[in-house]
PDB file of C-alpha atoms in Angstrom:
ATOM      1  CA  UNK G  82      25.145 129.669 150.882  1.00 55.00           C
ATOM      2  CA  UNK G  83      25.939 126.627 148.507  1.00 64.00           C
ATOM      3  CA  UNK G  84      25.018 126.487 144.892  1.00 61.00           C
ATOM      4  CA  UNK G  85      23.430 123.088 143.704  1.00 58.00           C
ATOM      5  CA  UNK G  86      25.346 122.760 140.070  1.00 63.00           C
ATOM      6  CA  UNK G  87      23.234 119.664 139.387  1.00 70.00           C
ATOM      7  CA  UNK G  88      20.534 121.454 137.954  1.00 66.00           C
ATOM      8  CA  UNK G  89      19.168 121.227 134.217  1.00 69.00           C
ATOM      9  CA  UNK G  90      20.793 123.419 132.082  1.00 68.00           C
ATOM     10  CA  UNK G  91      23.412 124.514 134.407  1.00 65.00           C
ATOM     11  CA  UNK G  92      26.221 122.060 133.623  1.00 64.00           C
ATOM     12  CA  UNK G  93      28.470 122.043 130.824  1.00 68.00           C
ATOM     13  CA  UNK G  94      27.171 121.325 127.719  1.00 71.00           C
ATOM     14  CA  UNK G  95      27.660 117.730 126.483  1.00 74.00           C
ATOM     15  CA  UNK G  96      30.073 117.965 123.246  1.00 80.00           C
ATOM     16  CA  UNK G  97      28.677 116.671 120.017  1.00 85.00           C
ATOM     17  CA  UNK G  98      32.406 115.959 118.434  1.00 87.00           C
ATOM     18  CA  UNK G  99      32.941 112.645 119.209  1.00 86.00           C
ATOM     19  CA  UNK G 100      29.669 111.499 118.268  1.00 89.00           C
ATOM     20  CA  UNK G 101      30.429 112.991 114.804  1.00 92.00           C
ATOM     21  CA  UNK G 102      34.408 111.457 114.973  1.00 92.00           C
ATOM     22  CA  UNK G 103      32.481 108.063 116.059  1.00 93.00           C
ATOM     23  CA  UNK G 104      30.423 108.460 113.146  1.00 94.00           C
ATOM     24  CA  UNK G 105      33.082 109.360 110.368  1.00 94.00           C
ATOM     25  CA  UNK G 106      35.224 106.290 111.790  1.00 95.00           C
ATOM     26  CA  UNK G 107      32.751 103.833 111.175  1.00 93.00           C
ATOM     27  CA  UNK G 108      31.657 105.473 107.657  1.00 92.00           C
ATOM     28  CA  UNK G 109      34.901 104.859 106.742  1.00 92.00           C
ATOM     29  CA  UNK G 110      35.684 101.474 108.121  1.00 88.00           C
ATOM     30  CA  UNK G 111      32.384 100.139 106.227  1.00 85.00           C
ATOM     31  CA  UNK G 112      33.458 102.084 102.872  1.00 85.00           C
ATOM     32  CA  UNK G 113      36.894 100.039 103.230  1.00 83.00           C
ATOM     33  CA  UNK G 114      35.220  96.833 104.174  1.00 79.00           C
ATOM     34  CA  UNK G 115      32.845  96.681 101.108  1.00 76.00           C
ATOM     35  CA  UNK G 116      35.155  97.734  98.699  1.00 76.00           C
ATOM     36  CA  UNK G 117      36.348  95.374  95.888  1.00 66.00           C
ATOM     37  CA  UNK G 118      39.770  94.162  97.987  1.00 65.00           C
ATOM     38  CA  UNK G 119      42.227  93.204  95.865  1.00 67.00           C
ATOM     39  CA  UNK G 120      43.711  90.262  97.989  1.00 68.00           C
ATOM     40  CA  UNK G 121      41.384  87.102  97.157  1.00 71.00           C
ATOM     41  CA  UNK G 122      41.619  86.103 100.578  1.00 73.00           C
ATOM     42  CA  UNK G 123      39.898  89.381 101.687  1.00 67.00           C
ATOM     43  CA  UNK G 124      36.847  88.914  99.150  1.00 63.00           C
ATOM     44  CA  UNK G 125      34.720  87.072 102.443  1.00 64.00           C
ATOM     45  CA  UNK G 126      35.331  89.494 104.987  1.00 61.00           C
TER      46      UNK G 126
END
């Protein structure tokens, strides 16, 4: 007898985590990219 594992709710369970890592990464990218920069040159970015 053979077990179909394809069935809902029988595989493993997708893992949220790098959805929220994604997440944090570009919260942080866009907090560093509209900050006052220093640099003139980085003012248009």
């Amino acid at each position: 007898m053979e077990f179909d594992f394809k069935l809902p709710g029988l595989g493993r369970p997708e893992s949220s985590r790098p959805k929220r890592v994604s997440e944090a990464v570009k919260n942080e990218l866009s907090l560093l990219l509209l900050r006052d920069a220093s640099d003139p040159r980085l003012t248009g970015v």
